[in-house]
Tab-separated table of C-alpha atoms and ligand atoms in Angstrom:
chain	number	residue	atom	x	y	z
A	1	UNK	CA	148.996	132.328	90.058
A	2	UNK	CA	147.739	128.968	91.070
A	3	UNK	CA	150.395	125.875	91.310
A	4	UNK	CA	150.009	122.748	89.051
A	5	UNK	CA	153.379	120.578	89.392
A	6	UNK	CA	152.660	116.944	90.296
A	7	UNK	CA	149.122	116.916	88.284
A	8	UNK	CA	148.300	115.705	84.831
A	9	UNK	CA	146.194	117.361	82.294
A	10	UNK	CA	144.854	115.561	79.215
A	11	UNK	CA	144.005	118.349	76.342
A	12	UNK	CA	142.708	116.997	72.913
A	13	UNK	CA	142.917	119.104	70.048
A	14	UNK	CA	146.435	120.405	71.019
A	15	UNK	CA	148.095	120.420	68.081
A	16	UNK	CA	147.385	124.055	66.875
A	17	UNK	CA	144.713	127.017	68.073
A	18	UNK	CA	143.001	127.634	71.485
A	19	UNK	CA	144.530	124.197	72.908
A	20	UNK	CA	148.279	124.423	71.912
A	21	UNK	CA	147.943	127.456	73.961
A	22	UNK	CA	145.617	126.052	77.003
A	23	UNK	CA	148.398	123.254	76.976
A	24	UNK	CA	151.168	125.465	77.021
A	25	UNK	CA	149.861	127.779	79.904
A	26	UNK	CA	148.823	124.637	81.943
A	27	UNK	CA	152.317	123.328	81.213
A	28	UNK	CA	153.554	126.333	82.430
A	29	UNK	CA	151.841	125.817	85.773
A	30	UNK	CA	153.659	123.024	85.835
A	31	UNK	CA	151.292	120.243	84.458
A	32	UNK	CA	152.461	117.407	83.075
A	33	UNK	CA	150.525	117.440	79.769
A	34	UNK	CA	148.800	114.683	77.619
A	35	UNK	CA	148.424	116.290	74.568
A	36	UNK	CA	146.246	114.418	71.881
A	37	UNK	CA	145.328	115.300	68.286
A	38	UNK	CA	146.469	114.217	64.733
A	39	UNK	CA	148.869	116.416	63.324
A	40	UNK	CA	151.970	114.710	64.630
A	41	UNK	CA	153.940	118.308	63.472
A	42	UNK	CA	151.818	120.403	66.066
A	43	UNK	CA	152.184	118.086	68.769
A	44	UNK	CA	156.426	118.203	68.053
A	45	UNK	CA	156.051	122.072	68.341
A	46	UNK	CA	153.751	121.809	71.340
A	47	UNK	CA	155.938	119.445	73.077
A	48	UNK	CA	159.468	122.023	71.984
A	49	UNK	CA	157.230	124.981	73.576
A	50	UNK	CA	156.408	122.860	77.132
A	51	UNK	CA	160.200	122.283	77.423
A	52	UNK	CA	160.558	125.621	76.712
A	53	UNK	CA	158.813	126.180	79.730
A	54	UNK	CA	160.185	123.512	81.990
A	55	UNK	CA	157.610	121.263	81.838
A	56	UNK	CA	156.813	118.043	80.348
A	57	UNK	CA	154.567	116.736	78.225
A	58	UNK	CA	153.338	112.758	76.239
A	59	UNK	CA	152.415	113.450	72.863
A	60	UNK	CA	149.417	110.808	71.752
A	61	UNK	CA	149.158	111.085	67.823
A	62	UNK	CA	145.325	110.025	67.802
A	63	UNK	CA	142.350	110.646	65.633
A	64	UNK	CA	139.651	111.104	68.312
A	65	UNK	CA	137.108	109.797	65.780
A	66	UNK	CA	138.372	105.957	66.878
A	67	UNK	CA	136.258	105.333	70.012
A	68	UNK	CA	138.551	102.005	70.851
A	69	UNK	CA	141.427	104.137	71.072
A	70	UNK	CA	139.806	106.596	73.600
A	71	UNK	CA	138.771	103.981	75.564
A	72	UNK	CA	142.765	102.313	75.675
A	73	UNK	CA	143.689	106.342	76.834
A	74	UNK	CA	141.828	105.951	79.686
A	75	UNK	CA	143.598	102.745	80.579
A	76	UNK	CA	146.844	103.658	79.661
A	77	UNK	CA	146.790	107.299	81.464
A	78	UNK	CA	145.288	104.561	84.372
A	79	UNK	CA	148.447	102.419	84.716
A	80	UNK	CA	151.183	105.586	84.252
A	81	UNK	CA	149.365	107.884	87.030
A	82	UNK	CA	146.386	106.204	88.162
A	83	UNK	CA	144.151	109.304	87.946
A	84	UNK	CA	143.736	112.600	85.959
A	85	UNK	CA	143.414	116.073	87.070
A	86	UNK	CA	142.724	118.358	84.307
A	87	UNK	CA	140.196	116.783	81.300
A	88	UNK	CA	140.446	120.084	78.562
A	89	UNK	CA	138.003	118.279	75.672
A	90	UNK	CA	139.004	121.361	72.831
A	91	UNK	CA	139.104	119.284	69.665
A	92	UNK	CA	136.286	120.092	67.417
A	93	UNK	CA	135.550	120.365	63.974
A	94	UNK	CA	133.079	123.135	62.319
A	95	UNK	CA	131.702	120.915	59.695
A	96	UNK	CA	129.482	122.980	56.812
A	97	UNK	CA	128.284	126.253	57.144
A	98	UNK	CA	124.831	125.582	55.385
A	99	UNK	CA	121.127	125.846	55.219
A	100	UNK	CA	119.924	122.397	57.295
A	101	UNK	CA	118.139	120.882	54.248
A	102	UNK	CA	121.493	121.254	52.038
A	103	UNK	CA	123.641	119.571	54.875
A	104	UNK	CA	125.468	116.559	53.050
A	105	UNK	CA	124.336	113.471	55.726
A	106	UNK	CA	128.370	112.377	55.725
A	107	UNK	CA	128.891	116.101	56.976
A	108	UNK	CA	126.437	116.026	60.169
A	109	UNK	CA	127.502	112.560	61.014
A	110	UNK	CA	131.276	113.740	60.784
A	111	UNK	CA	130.390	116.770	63.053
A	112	UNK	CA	128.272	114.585	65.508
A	113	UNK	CA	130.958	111.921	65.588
A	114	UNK	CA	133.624	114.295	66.444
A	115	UNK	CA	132.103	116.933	68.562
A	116	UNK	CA	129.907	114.484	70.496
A	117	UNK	CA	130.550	110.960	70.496
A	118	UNK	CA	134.353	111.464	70.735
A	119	UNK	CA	133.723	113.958	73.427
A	120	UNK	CA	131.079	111.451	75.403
A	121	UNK	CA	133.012	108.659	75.337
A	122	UNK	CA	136.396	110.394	76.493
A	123	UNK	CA	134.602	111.481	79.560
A	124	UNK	CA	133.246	107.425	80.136
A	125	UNK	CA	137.243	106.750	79.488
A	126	UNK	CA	138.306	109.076	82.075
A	127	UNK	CA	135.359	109.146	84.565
A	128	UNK	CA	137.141	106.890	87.295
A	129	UNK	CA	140.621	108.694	87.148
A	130	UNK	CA	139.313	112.186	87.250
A	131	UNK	CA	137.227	111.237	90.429
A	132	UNK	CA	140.686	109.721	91.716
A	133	UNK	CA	142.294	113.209	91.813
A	134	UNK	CA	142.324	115.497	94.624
A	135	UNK	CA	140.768	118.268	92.270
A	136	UNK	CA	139.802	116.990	88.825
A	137	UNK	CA	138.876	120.052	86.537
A	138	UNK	CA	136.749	119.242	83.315
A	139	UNK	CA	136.525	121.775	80.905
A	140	UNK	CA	134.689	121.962	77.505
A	141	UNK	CA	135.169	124.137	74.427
A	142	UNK	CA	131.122	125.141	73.247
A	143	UNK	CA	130.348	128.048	71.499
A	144	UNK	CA	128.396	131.228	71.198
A	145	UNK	CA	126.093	129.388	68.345
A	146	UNK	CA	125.026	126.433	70.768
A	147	UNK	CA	122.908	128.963	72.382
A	148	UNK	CA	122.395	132.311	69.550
A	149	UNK	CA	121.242	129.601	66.972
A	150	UNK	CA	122.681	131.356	64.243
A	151	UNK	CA	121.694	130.309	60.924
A	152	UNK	CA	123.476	127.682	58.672
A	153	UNK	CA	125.138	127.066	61.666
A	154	UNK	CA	123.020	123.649	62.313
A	155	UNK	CA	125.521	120.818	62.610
A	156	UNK	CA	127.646	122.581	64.656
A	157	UNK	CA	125.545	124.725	66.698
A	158	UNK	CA	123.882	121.280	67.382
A	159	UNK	CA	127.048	119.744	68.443
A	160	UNK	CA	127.877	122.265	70.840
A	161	UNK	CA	124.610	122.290	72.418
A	162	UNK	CA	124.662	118.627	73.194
A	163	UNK	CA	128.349	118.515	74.439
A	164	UNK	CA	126.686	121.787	77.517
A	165	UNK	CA	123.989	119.054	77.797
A	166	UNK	CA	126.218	116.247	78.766
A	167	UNK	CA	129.149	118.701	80.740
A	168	UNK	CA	126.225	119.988	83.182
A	169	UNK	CA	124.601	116.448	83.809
A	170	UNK	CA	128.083	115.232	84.646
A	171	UNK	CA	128.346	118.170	86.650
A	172	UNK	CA	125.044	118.016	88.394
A	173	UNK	CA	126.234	113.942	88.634
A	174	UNK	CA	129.452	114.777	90.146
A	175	UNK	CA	128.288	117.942	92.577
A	176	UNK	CA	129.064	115.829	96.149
A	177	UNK	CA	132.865	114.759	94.673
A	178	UNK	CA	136.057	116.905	94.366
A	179	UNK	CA	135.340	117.340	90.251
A	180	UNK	CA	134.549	120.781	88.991
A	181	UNK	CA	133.161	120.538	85.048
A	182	UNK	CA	132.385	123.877	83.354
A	183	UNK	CA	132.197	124.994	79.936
A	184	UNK	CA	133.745	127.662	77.580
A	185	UNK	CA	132.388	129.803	75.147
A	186	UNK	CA	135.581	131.508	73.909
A	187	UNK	CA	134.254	133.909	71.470
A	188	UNK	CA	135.386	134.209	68.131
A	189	UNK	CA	139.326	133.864	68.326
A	190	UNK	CA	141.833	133.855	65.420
A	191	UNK	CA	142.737	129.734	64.441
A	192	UNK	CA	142.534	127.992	61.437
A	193	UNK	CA	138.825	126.877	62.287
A	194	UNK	CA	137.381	130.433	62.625
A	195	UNK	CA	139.080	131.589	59.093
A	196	UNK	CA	136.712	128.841	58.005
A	197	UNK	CA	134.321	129.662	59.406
A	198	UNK	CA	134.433	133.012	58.254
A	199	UNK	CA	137.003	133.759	54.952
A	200	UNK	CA	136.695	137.589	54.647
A	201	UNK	CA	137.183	138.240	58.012
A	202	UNK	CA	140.405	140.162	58.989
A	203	UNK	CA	142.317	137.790	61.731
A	204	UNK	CA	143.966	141.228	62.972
A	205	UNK	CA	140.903	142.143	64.513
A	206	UNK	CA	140.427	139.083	67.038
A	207	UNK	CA	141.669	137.818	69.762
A	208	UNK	CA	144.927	135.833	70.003
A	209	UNK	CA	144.661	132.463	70.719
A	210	UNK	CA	147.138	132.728	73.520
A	211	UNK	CA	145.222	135.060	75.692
A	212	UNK	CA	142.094	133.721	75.041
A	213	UNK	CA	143.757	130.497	76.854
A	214	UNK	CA	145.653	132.109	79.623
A	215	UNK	CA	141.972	132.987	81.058
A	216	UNK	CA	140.457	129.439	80.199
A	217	UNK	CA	142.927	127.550	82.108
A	218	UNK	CA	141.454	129.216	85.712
A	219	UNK	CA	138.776	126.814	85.144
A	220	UNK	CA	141.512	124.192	85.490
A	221	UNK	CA	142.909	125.717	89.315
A	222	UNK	CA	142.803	123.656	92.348
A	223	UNK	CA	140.880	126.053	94.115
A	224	UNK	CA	137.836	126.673	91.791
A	225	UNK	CA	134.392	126.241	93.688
A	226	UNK	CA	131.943	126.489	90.774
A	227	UNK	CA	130.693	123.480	88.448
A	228	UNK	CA	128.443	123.146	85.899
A	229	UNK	CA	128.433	126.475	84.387
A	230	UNK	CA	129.327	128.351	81.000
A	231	UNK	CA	132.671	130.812	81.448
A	232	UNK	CA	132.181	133.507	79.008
A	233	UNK	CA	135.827	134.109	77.830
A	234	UNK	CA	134.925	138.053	76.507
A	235	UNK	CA	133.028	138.994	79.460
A	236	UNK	CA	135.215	137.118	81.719
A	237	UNK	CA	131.851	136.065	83.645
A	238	UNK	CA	130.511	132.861	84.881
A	239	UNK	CA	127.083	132.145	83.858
A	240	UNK	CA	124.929	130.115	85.763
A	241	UNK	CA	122.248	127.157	83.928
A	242	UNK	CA	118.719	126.577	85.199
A	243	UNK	CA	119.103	124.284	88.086
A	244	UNK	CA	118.118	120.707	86.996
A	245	UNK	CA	113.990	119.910	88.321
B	1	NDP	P1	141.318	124.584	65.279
B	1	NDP	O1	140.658	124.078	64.047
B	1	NDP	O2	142.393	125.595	65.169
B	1	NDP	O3	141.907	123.326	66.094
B	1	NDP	C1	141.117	122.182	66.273
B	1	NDP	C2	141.915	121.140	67.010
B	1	NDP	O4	141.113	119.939	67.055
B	1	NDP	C3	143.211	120.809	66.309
B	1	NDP	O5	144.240	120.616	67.244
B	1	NDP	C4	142.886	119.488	65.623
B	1	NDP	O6	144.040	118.686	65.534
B	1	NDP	C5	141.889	118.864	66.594
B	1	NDP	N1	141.092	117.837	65.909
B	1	NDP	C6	140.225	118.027	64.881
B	1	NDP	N2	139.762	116.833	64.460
B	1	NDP	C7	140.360	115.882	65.248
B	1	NDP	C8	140.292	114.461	65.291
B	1	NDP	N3	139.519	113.749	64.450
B	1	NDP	N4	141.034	113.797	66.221
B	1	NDP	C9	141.830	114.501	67.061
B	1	NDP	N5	141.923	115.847	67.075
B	1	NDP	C10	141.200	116.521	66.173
B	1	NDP	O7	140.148	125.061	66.251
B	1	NDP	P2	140.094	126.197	67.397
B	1	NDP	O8	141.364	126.213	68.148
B	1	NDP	O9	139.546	127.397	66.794
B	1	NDP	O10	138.936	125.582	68.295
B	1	NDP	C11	139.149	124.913	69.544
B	1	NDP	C12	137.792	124.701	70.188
B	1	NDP	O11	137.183	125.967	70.439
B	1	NDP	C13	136.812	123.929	69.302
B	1	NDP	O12	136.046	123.032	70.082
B	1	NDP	C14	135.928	125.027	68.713
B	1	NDP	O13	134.666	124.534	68.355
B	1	NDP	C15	135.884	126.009	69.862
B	1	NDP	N6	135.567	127.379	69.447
B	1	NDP	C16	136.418	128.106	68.662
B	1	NDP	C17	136.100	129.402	68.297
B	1	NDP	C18	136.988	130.243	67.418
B	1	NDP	O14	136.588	131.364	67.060
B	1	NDP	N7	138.173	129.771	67.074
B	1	NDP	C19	134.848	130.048	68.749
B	1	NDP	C20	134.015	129.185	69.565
B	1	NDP	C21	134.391	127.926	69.909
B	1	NDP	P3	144.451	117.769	64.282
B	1	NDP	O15	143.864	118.380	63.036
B	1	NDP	O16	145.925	117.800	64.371
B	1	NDP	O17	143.869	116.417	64.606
């Protein structure tokens, strides 16, 4: 089991599903984690479950949708540690499932803004203190849709696509440095999003969010070689991308 006391990981969307538990199990390698998202409750029971563990953790109540505020993370996780290890970007939102023409414009911007321009300009935020680290890991939550196109998906099969698109060119940007950046498709997994995503669906029959994230956290070890490719969490399998022309 790889080692990481002394190191910093930054997860957003940490208050409840597949990041409470990538936090935790990070924490448990002994990360000190930054643990963003809204719910001010989640991060409290987060934060109970890292000391739990012996670890520690700074809870940032932030809505991810205020780009100024990103920005100010960067600086502020600047002057405590002066670099980051571990970027997880997990918060998303699913938006509504509907045909493309009946999407409400409010919706797809909401999506968009969230999934994309949040996740964009937290990795412009935290560019300079990931390259400071030793090993900075970047990981990003897609999705099976980005790529299976699934219908009435649009918004946020759209989303997902663009945040690959931007993790691989960072990773293709970053290939001579010590940064790894990969993403995640973690299959359907039972949170509060997927029961939206689909109502009738038994949660008994997926996965648990807590061993979904005990294998999505190897992305974060020290010792990981690959970049810019897509971990499939069900097939436990790295997939590799076209090479850019
Ligand atoms: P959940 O809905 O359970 O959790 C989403 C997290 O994102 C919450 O912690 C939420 O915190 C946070 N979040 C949402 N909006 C904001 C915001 N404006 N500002 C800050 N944080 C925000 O989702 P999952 O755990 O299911 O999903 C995690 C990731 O995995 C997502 O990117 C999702 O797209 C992806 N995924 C999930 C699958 C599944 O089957 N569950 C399948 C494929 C991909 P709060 O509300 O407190 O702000």
């Amino acid at each position: 089991m790889f080692d990481l006391s002394g190191r910093t990981a930054l997860v957003t969307g940490a208050s409840r599903g597949i990041g409470y538990f990538i936090a935790l199990e990070l924490a448990r390698r002994g990360a000190h984690i930054i643990a963003v998202a809204r719910t001010v409750g989640g991060l409290e029971d987060l934060d109970d479950d890292i000391k739990a563990v012996g670890a520690s953790a700074t809870l940032v109540p932030l809505d991810l949708t205020d780009m100024k505020a990103i920005d100010a993370l960067g600086g502020s996780i600047h002057e405590r540690w002066g670099k980051l290890d571990v970027l997880v970007a997990n918060a998303g939102v699913l938006g509504t499932i509907s045909p493309i023409g009946h999407i409400k414009a409010k919706d797809f911007e909401k999506v968009m803004t969230l999934n994309v321009n949040a996740t964009w300009r937290l990795m412009r935020s935290v560019e300079p203190l990931i390259r400071a680290s030793d090993a900075g890991r970047a990981i990003f939550l897609s999705s099976g849709v980005a790529h299976s196109c699934r219908p009435f998906w649009g918004g946020y099969a759209a989303s997902k696509a663009a945040i690959e698109a931007l993790a691989r060119i960072w990773a293709n940007e970053l290939v001579n440095t010590a940064v790894r950046i990969n993403c995640v498709n973690p299959g359907a997994t039972r949170t509060a999003m997927r029961a939206q995503a689909v109502p009738g669906e038994n949660p008994d029959t997926l996965p648990d969010p807590r061993d979904v994230a005990a294998k999505i956290i190897k992305l974060a070890d020290p010792a990981l070689t690959e970049t810019g490719m897509l971990y499939d969490v069900r097939e436990d399998r790295m997939l590799r991308y076209r090479e850019p022309e």
